[in-house]
XYZ file of C-alpha atoms in Angstrom:
584
model
C 259.522 123.227 -27.811
C 255.722 123.178 -27.656
C 253.730 122.229 -30.711
C 250.937 124.536 -29.613
C 250.566 127.940 -31.215
C 250.267 130.748 -28.666
C 247.897 133.656 -29.144
C 248.203 136.689 -26.834
C 245.210 138.945 -26.417
C 243.257 140.731 -23.673
C 239.858 140.594 -22.035
C 237.971 143.232 -20.119
C 237.357 142.156 -16.556
C 234.379 143.113 -14.403
C 235.645 146.606 -13.509
C 236.785 147.427 -17.067
C 240.483 146.647 -16.541
C 242.067 144.971 -19.591
C 243.947 141.847 -18.528
C 246.322 139.964 -20.815
C 245.573 136.325 -21.574
C 247.131 133.552 -23.649
C 245.275 130.941 -25.660
C 246.568 127.722 -27.162
C 244.389 125.825 -29.610
C 244.300 122.002 -29.436
C 247.094 120.065 -31.096
C 244.505 117.501 -32.133
C 241.046 118.490 -33.324
C 238.267 116.042 -32.500
C 234.557 115.975 -33.117
C 232.278 116.593 -30.204
C 232.028 119.268 -27.525
C 235.079 121.488 -27.040
C 237.088 120.984 -23.844
C 239.348 123.463 -22.067
C 242.176 123.467 -19.593
C 242.547 126.748 -17.691
C 245.767 127.168 -15.768
C 246.233 129.815 -13.074
C 249.769 131.042 -12.376
C 251.390 131.328 -8.944
C 251.676 134.604 -7.083
C 254.466 136.852 -8.484
C 254.401 135.035 -11.841
C 252.545 135.283 -15.180
C 250.887 133.196 -17.877
C 253.982 133.151 -20.079
C 255.354 130.415 -17.812
C 252.402 128.075 -18.231
C 253.065 126.379 -21.582
C 255.430 123.775 -20.074
C 252.712 122.862 -17.571
C 250.119 122.565 -20.313
C 252.399 120.343 -22.389
C 253.280 118.270 -19.316
C 249.635 117.625 -18.431
C 249.315 116.324 -22.003
C 245.727 116.832 -23.088
C 246.370 117.613 -26.776
C 242.651 117.714 -27.713
C 241.973 120.439 -25.109
C 242.074 124.168 -25.654
C 244.345 125.763 -23.049
C 244.197 129.213 -21.493
C 245.922 131.320 -18.908
C 245.932 135.006 -17.989
C 248.145 137.490 -16.179
C 246.498 138.443 -12.923
C 246.156 142.208 -12.385
C 249.493 143.628 -11.254
C 251.325 140.679 -12.790
C 253.087 139.948 -16.073
C 251.838 142.158 -18.891
C 248.584 143.106 -17.178
C 248.302 146.652 -15.820
C 248.456 147.896 -12.245
C 251.054 148.288 -9.501
C 253.061 145.060 -9.231
C 251.444 142.590 -6.852
C 248.449 144.797 -6.107
C 244.666 144.551 -6.403
C 242.017 146.560 -4.549
C 241.125 143.377 -2.631
C 241.644 139.628 -2.841
C 237.975 139.379 -3.841
C 238.851 141.355 -6.984
C 241.307 138.626 -7.982
C 238.679 135.934 -7.449
C 236.111 137.902 -9.455
C 238.707 138.320 -12.248
C 238.894 134.540 -12.519
C 235.106 134.292 -12.668
C 235.030 136.933 -15.419
C 237.827 135.195 -17.346
C 236.271 131.722 -17.301
C 232.886 133.092 -18.375
C 234.612 135.084 -21.133
C 236.413 131.977 -22.403
C 233.187 129.933 -22.253
C 231.350 132.486 -24.356
C 234.179 133.540 -26.685
C 235.242 130.002 -27.601
C 231.924 128.225 -27.268
C 233.033 125.904 -24.483
C 230.430 124.795 -21.950
C 231.348 125.355 -18.301
C 230.993 121.636 -17.591
C 233.774 120.942 -20.112
C 236.326 123.165 -18.363
C 239.008 121.863 -15.960
C 241.153 124.222 -13.873
C 244.728 123.701 -12.701
C 246.214 126.110 -10.134
C 249.343 126.364 -8.030
C 250.001 128.130 -4.707
C 248.183 131.483 -4.467
C 246.391 130.617 -7.714
C 245.005 127.517 -5.991
C 243.503 129.669 -3.234
C 241.965 131.912 -5.888
C 240.518 128.863 -7.645
C 239.135 127.239 -4.489
C 237.601 130.531 -3.335
C 235.985 130.953 -6.765
C 234.497 127.463 -6.664
C 233.296 128.039 -3.108
C 231.834 131.504 -3.647
C 230.513 131.374 -7.217
C 229.637 127.657 -7.503
C 230.643 127.301 -11.191
C 229.687 124.029 -12.830
C 233.211 123.133 -13.957
C 234.316 119.532 -14.512
C 236.997 119.569 -11.837
C 240.105 121.236 -10.420
C 243.682 120.366 -9.529
C 245.194 122.371 -6.663
C 248.992 122.180 -6.337
C 250.359 123.217 -2.937
C 247.541 125.694 -2.252
C 248.765 128.640 -0.156
C 245.969 128.479 2.435
C 248.514 129.450 5.091
C 251.790 131.095 4.137
C 254.682 130.471 6.517
C 255.564 133.863 7.992
C 258.892 133.477 9.733
C 258.916 136.963 11.245
C 257.200 137.060 14.692
C 253.827 138.876 14.678
C 254.083 139.331 10.923
C 250.362 139.000 10.258
C 249.209 141.501 12.930
C 251.934 143.815 11.665
C 250.642 143.535 8.126
C 247.106 144.275 9.282
C 248.340 147.391 11.077
C 250.407 148.515 8.111
C 247.438 148.046 5.767
C 245.260 150.093 8.115
C 247.598 153.082 8.195
C 249.024 152.957 4.672
C 247.160 151.745 1.590
C 248.518 150.458 -0.653
C 251.617 149.228 1.104
C 254.024 146.683 -0.343
C 256.507 144.149 0.915
C 259.023 142.044 -0.961
C 258.682 138.289 -0.825
C 261.386 136.256 0.885
C 260.698 133.361 -1.471
C 263.660 132.632 -3.749
C 263.801 130.158 -6.605
C 265.848 127.743 -4.482
C 262.825 127.377 -2.188
C 260.505 126.590 -5.098
C 262.296 123.859 -7.045
C 265.322 121.575 -6.945
C 265.716 121.959 -10.719
C 268.695 124.279 -11.550
C 267.261 125.076 -15.006
C 263.907 126.113 -13.550
C 265.723 128.202 -10.954
C 267.595 130.040 -13.714
C 264.396 130.645 -15.662
C 262.724 132.069 -12.570
C 265.637 134.329 -11.597
C 266.113 135.724 -15.115
C 262.435 136.382 -15.939
C 261.878 140.181 -15.960
C 258.108 139.756 -15.650
C 258.314 137.991 -12.294
C 257.855 140.468 -9.450
C 258.951 139.933 -5.843
C 256.460 142.507 -4.624
C 253.099 141.796 -3.071
C 250.622 144.314 -1.677
C 250.029 144.001 2.048
C 246.239 143.965 1.636
C 246.555 141.008 -0.757
C 248.747 139.095 1.665
C 246.226 139.666 4.447
C 243.352 138.855 2.089
C 245.099 135.637 1.048
C 245.319 134.553 4.696
C 241.693 135.426 5.497
C 240.346 133.829 2.327
C 242.407 130.698 2.900
C 241.071 130.355 6.442
C 237.508 130.867 5.230
C 237.698 128.338 2.399
C 239.416 125.698 4.524
C 236.848 126.053 7.322
C 233.946 125.846 4.845
C 235.273 123.285 2.371
C 232.093 121.313 2.889
C 230.314 123.767 0.599
C 232.352 122.456 -2.349
C 231.187 119.446 -4.391
C 233.502 119.876 -7.410
C 235.819 116.915 -8.223
C 239.198 117.925 -6.750
C 242.728 116.623 -6.610
C 245.044 118.287 -4.068
C 248.854 118.039 -3.999
C 250.968 118.754 -0.931
C 254.697 119.315 -1.250
C 256.547 117.122 1.220
C 259.310 119.706 1.775
C 257.415 122.962 1.492
C 259.272 125.951 2.965
C 256.636 128.440 1.766
C 253.219 127.262 2.927
C 251.845 124.958 5.619
C 250.568 121.519 4.625
C 248.136 121.014 7.497
C 245.403 123.350 6.112
C 245.667 121.582 2.751
C 244.727 118.270 4.392
C 242.000 119.969 6.439
C 240.566 121.439 3.216
C 240.638 118.052 1.504
C 239.017 116.270 4.481
C 236.234 118.849 4.551
C 235.340 118.656 0.857
C 231.871 117.327 0.036
C 233.112 116.179 -3.396
C 232.296 112.570 -4.209
C 235.472 112.373 -6.293
C 238.548 113.709 -4.545
C 242.219 112.771 -4.105
C 245.003 113.959 -1.801
C 248.575 113.263 -2.809
C 251.713 114.060 -0.826
C 254.739 114.560 -3.057
C 257.645 113.496 -0.850
C 260.716 115.717 -1.148
C 259.012 118.265 -3.397
C 259.436 121.977 -2.828
C 256.540 124.437 -3.105
C 256.614 124.920 -6.873
C 255.538 121.334 -7.481
C 254.673 121.861 -11.150
C 258.210 123.162 -11.808
C 260.074 120.499 -9.829
C 262.616 118.019 -11.148
C 260.055 115.232 -10.927
C 257.136 117.317 -12.213
C 256.141 114.379 -14.408
C 254.682 112.777 -11.292
C 252.023 115.459 -10.582
C 251.518 115.916 -14.326
C 250.707 112.218 -14.626
C 248.214 112.346 -11.789
C 246.501 115.432 -13.229
C 246.323 113.834 -16.681
C 244.741 110.713 -15.212
C 242.345 112.687 -12.987
C 241.152 114.784 -15.935
C 240.519 111.692 -18.008
C 238.523 110.121 -15.201
C 236.441 113.277 -14.711
C 235.562 113.478 -18.393
C 234.944 109.748 -18.720
C 232.219 109.914 -16.065
C 228.941 111.831 -16.181
C 229.070 115.388 -14.878
C 229.069 115.139 -11.092
C 225.879 116.658 -9.739
C 224.275 116.861 -6.351
C 220.692 117.817 -5.554
C 220.678 120.346 -2.702
C 216.929 120.975 -2.631
C 216.836 118.814 0.535
C 219.805 120.579 2.129
C 217.406 121.963 4.734
C 216.742 118.416 5.988
C 220.118 116.737 5.683
C 223.736 117.435 4.970
C 226.375 120.015 5.674
C 224.541 123.265 6.485
C 221.621 121.378 8.095
C 223.971 119.745 10.585
C 225.534 123.116 11.367
C 222.091 124.658 11.897
C 220.983 121.866 14.204
C 224.178 122.356 16.256
C 223.526 126.102 16.508
C 219.967 125.476 17.708
C 221.251 123.292 20.541
C 223.238 126.262 21.833
C 226.119 124.099 22.954
C 229.216 126.325 23.116
C 232.428 126.290 25.096
C 232.426 127.681 28.639
C 234.726 130.545 27.554
C 232.387 131.534 24.709
C 229.307 131.145 26.932
C 230.728 133.616 29.446
C 231.800 135.935 26.639
C 228.313 135.949 25.125
C 226.671 136.540 28.503
C 228.867 139.589 29.001
C 227.988 140.821 25.503
C 224.240 140.489 26.172
C 224.515 142.249 29.520
C 226.497 145.064 27.965
C 224.056 145.483 25.077
C 221.030 145.576 27.382
C 222.609 148.206 29.629
C 225.155 150.589 28.133
C 224.422 149.368 24.628
C 220.821 150.576 24.856
C 222.200 154.110 24.423
C 223.053 153.166 20.806
C 220.242 153.630 18.274
C 221.044 150.456 16.321
C 220.970 148.230 19.402
C 217.813 149.887 20.711
C 216.039 149.332 17.349
C 217.331 145.754 17.201
C 215.829 144.859 20.557
C 212.537 146.588 19.733
C 211.920 145.194 16.233
C 214.420 142.324 15.933
C 217.979 142.541 14.679
C 216.953 140.883 11.424
C 214.025 143.260 10.816
C 213.748 145.630 7.905
C 213.732 148.621 10.239
C 216.932 147.411 11.877
C 218.560 147.010 8.446
C 217.400 150.455 7.388
C 219.428 151.903 10.281
C 222.435 149.903 9.093
C 221.943 151.110 5.515
C 221.972 154.751 6.651
C 225.475 154.117 8.005
C 225.247 157.018 10.418
C 226.016 156.414 14.083
C 223.303 157.699 16.414
C 222.959 157.501 20.170
C 222.610 159.312 23.453
C 225.063 160.933 25.889
C 227.958 160.759 23.430
C 228.917 157.235 24.430
C 225.808 155.904 22.682
C 226.985 157.316 19.364
C 230.415 155.763 19.833
C 228.878 152.367 20.610
C 226.584 152.696 17.607
C 229.578 153.460 15.363
C 231.212 150.171 16.296
C 227.883 148.340 16.050
C 227.089 149.453 12.484
C 230.674 148.702 11.472
C 230.584 145.053 12.538
C 231.722 142.894 9.628
C 228.225 141.494 9.004
C 226.705 144.948 8.693
C 229.531 146.110 6.432
C 228.692 143.125 4.260
C 225.019 144.157 4.263
C 225.931 147.615 2.943
C 228.144 146.072 0.276
C 225.194 143.856 -0.692
C 223.026 146.968 -1.189
C 225.649 148.409 -3.563
C 225.711 145.161 -5.511
C 221.914 144.996 -5.683
C 221.853 148.523 -7.098
C 224.422 147.546 -9.710
C 222.433 144.436 -10.651
C 219.228 146.478 -10.897
C 220.894 149.125 -13.046
C 221.993 146.442 -15.480
C 218.566 144.833 -15.708
C 216.665 148.147 -15.919
C 218.912 149.573 -18.590
C 218.678 146.399 -20.645
C 214.882 146.425 -20.555
C 214.844 150.127 -21.425
C 217.074 149.412 -24.441
C 214.563 146.782 -25.518
C 211.820 149.384 -25.358
C 209.976 147.565 -22.601
C 208.311 149.236 -19.600
C 210.134 148.304 -16.409
C 208.167 146.756 -13.555
C 210.125 145.748 -10.443
C 208.746 143.704 -7.558
C 210.577 142.994 -4.304
C 208.754 140.138 -2.585
C 210.036 140.969 0.934
C 211.386 144.476 0.731
C 211.332 145.685 4.331
C 211.060 149.497 4.148
C 212.870 149.202 0.800
C 215.009 152.334 0.898
C 217.415 151.099 -1.809
C 214.579 150.227 -4.194
C 212.846 153.554 -3.614
C 216.128 155.342 -4.366
C 216.332 153.338 -7.596
C 212.734 154.262 -8.458
C 213.622 157.921 -7.928
C 216.705 157.558 -10.113
C 214.639 156.262 -13.041
C 211.475 158.334 -12.483
C 211.780 159.912 -15.957
C 211.591 156.460 -17.548
C 208.639 154.097 -17.603
C 209.726 152.439 -14.358
C 207.432 151.371 -11.528
C 208.175 149.394 -8.375
C 206.120 147.296 -6.011
C 207.366 146.804 -2.466
C 205.770 143.824 -0.709
C 206.330 142.974 2.963
C 204.491 140.965 5.618
C 205.056 143.644 8.275
C 202.711 146.601 8.551
C 205.472 148.578 10.271
C 207.798 147.977 7.315
C 205.108 148.917 4.799
C 204.352 152.147 6.652
C 208.051 152.955 6.975
C 208.440 152.353 3.218
C 205.616 154.788 2.471
C 207.276 157.383 4.725
C 210.609 156.955 2.930
C 208.880 157.291 -0.457
C 207.328 160.559 0.703
C 210.666 161.756 2.086
C 212.414 161.034 -1.252
C 209.560 162.370 -3.382
C 208.997 159.004 -5.076
C 205.784 158.869 -7.117
C 206.299 155.615 -9.040
C 206.086 153.146 -6.147
C 203.349 150.909 -4.768
C 203.377 149.345 -1.288
C 201.598 146.147 -0.345
C 201.333 144.136 2.878
C 201.548 140.478 1.818
C 203.162 137.200 2.725
C 205.989 136.326 0.330
C 205.475 132.630 1.045
C 201.768 132.571 0.096
C 201.575 131.831 -3.661
C 197.962 132.990 -3.901
C 198.863 136.578 -2.988
C 200.829 136.944 -6.235
C 197.917 135.830 -8.386
C 195.577 138.275 -6.660
C 197.690 141.352 -7.431
C 197.426 143.280 -10.714
C 201.101 144.298 -10.761
C 203.035 142.102 -13.219
C 206.835 142.430 -12.909
C 209.638 141.820 -15.385
C 212.286 142.205 -12.661
C 211.872 140.075 -9.547
C 213.895 140.737 -6.391
C 214.415 138.341 -3.469
C 216.852 140.249 -1.246
C 217.772 139.330 2.293
C 214.575 137.354 2.761
C 215.367 133.676 2.301
C 218.399 134.005 4.548
C 215.960 134.380 7.455
C 214.127 131.089 6.861
C 215.791 127.636 6.967
C 213.039 125.754 5.095
C 213.477 125.162 1.375
C 209.817 124.183 1.119
C 208.872 127.720 2.097
C 211.438 129.228 -0.233
C 210.207 127.087 -3.144
C 206.656 128.320 -2.562
C 207.830 131.916 -2.700
C 209.965 131.388 -5.806
C 207.276 129.454 -7.677
C 204.540 131.912 -6.687
C 206.512 135.023 -7.636
C 207.990 133.630 -10.845
C 204.524 132.539 -12.018
C 203.630 136.210 -12.598
C 207.076 137.258 -13.870
C 207.226 138.196 -17.561
C 209.036 135.819 -19.879
C 212.576 137.030 -20.693
C 212.627 139.011 -17.474
C 215.233 139.149 -14.733
C 215.578 137.755 -11.248
C 217.920 139.314 -8.700
C 218.486 137.129 -5.661
C 220.795 137.281 -2.667
C 222.487 134.595 -0.639
C 224.571 134.173 2.496
C 226.914 131.274 1.762
C 229.159 132.041 4.765
C 229.165 134.149 7.908
C 231.971 134.489 10.484
C 229.641 135.225 13.417
C 226.858 132.631 13.214
C 227.449 131.320 16.736
C 227.738 134.799 18.264
C 224.534 135.959 16.574
C 222.644 132.819 17.687
C 223.744 133.386 21.286
C 223.238 137.152 21.601
C 220.722 138.665 19.104
C 216.932 138.189 19.097
C 215.108 138.127 15.767
C 211.857 139.809 14.708
C 209.860 137.079 16.543
C 211.689 137.725 19.809
C 213.532 134.401 19.573
C 217.266 133.854 19.229
C 218.439 134.540 15.683
C 219.679 131.174 14.442
C 220.476 131.037 10.733
C 220.903 128.144 8.319
C 223.310 129.095 5.606
C 222.629 128.160 2.022
C 225.673 127.524 -0.129
C 225.677 129.355 -3.451
C 225.191 126.048 -5.225
C 222.017 125.470 -3.252
C 220.684 128.996 -3.969
C 221.365 128.617 -7.680
C 219.584 125.277 -7.795
C 216.466 126.638 -6.091
C 216.083 129.334 -8.736
C 217.162 127.179 -11.650
C 214.156 124.939 -11.035
C 211.765 127.693 -12.211
C 213.773 128.668 -15.320
C 216.352 131.118 -13.952
C 219.832 131.121 -15.515
C 222.496 132.943 -13.525
C 224.479 135.324 -15.721
C 226.411 137.276 -13.119
C 227.205 137.284 -9.444
C 228.799 139.640 -6.973
C 230.126 139.031 -3.472
C 231.560 141.307 -0.820
C 235.257 141.231 0.079
C 234.558 139.277 3.287
C 232.767 136.463 1.399
C 229.478 136.831 3.293
C 226.719 138.064 0.988
C 226.137 137.333 -2.692
C 223.950 139.027 -5.271
C 223.098 136.988 -8.357
C 221.510 138.208 -11.574
C 219.589 135.658 -13.611
C 217.610 135.713 -16.818
C 214.194 134.086 -16.755
C 212.644 131.825 -19.353
C 209.092 130.914 -18.414
C 208.582 127.152 -18.435
């Protein structure tokens, strides 16, 4: 019987759903900063089953927390369902930030333990949101579920496309999770454990697992990974690939021979508990692990990837494939408006993006419209449109907060392109004291922005042709913002020196206690294809250097920005961060 006293409550997650959570105060109170252990339950399960794990890990001076994922335990929603896997990851981000604020526990004093599906959620969160936690323990992460039915994954994708939500029942029985008869009985008799899982979540789990494993180098968090030696549920190979790819200075990989998938509920669970206990102590005994990514444009993980892309060395199969794509785009593809605009102005140009934002297929001779439909619905462009939605949400938050404070709202986008989304926002708030400045280096973009403003009837906008990377241009302008936007701009330039000039120049004229909204592209599934097939605004091949979210956050933190929220699309491509600004 645990000595800890359990408190059950709820927190409101990012989309206003109330999720149930459990809190256990420390058994031993000590002076000094509070520390917390956050434990994430497996798929199908709930936080009511976590207390034995917390006691087993044996950190009596730590607060401990767990929550019921949406569609699980006592939390609401259809069993095993969420709108997307990204919702589940964002729920974790919301929960950890809630705990940090509610209990006064700094992020750097939080350690996360997660099993199976929960471990994929945790690793995706650390990858996408770059939280400054002390470390994480991942037990048998379900990066790749073993699907014993032939063509199960394509079948799930098809089912999800024609019926949403659709559900399947898990084949996983307690006898495949643990050798312990008592734990098997507990699992089988627990009414809150559901065998159901939504098909979109199963597909999202697979896609997210593949993404995180392939891009583990973006993670620097101290990590210990456990693989079950006799795992009938998930594959072990991706777990080792993930571990090998981690950029973390402190990391461990432990194979638990003979263990089934539910390693933290196994007969010999004291073994992983002991390792986690030791690893936590080591993490907290050492200074917070930090890495300076300001030079990531000159060395390291994404720099090496960028240099490889510039060389253009691809397999013969891919080379032929890309040549066919280019030939098709320059012939039949030219009937599609999006492709025509891309070749004329550059596929990364503001005018090209404006066509994508409109999300309306246009072309000639019928076939052109069909081609354009598939073009604007490529995953990267869908991510771009999701980014626009997230920017609008971030702007609404910042604008409404400044209005509540009784402050006039002045918004500046340092590289806006035509700026349709910002002009629509200006129109939305035209009855308030809200004005916007759209800056762009391109005369064509500035003129297009003026035309859109006229089309929308916007009267509270200014348009300026200026170089975002020239600090002097900011000092020369009379417009002084309290909301600064850097959207889709830095993704086009690999140099951090250039980006630092833009950030320092723009933030120098930003009001104290203002806001910064900045975007990032920590991952993209088509970097090689884009580099081989699409010209940029300069007429050269469009080769991008990704910036991990940790790198982006560091670049803005240097000038006094503190990230308070972040959003990411369901494919994990584009992020939108909101930061408060304290002038240094």
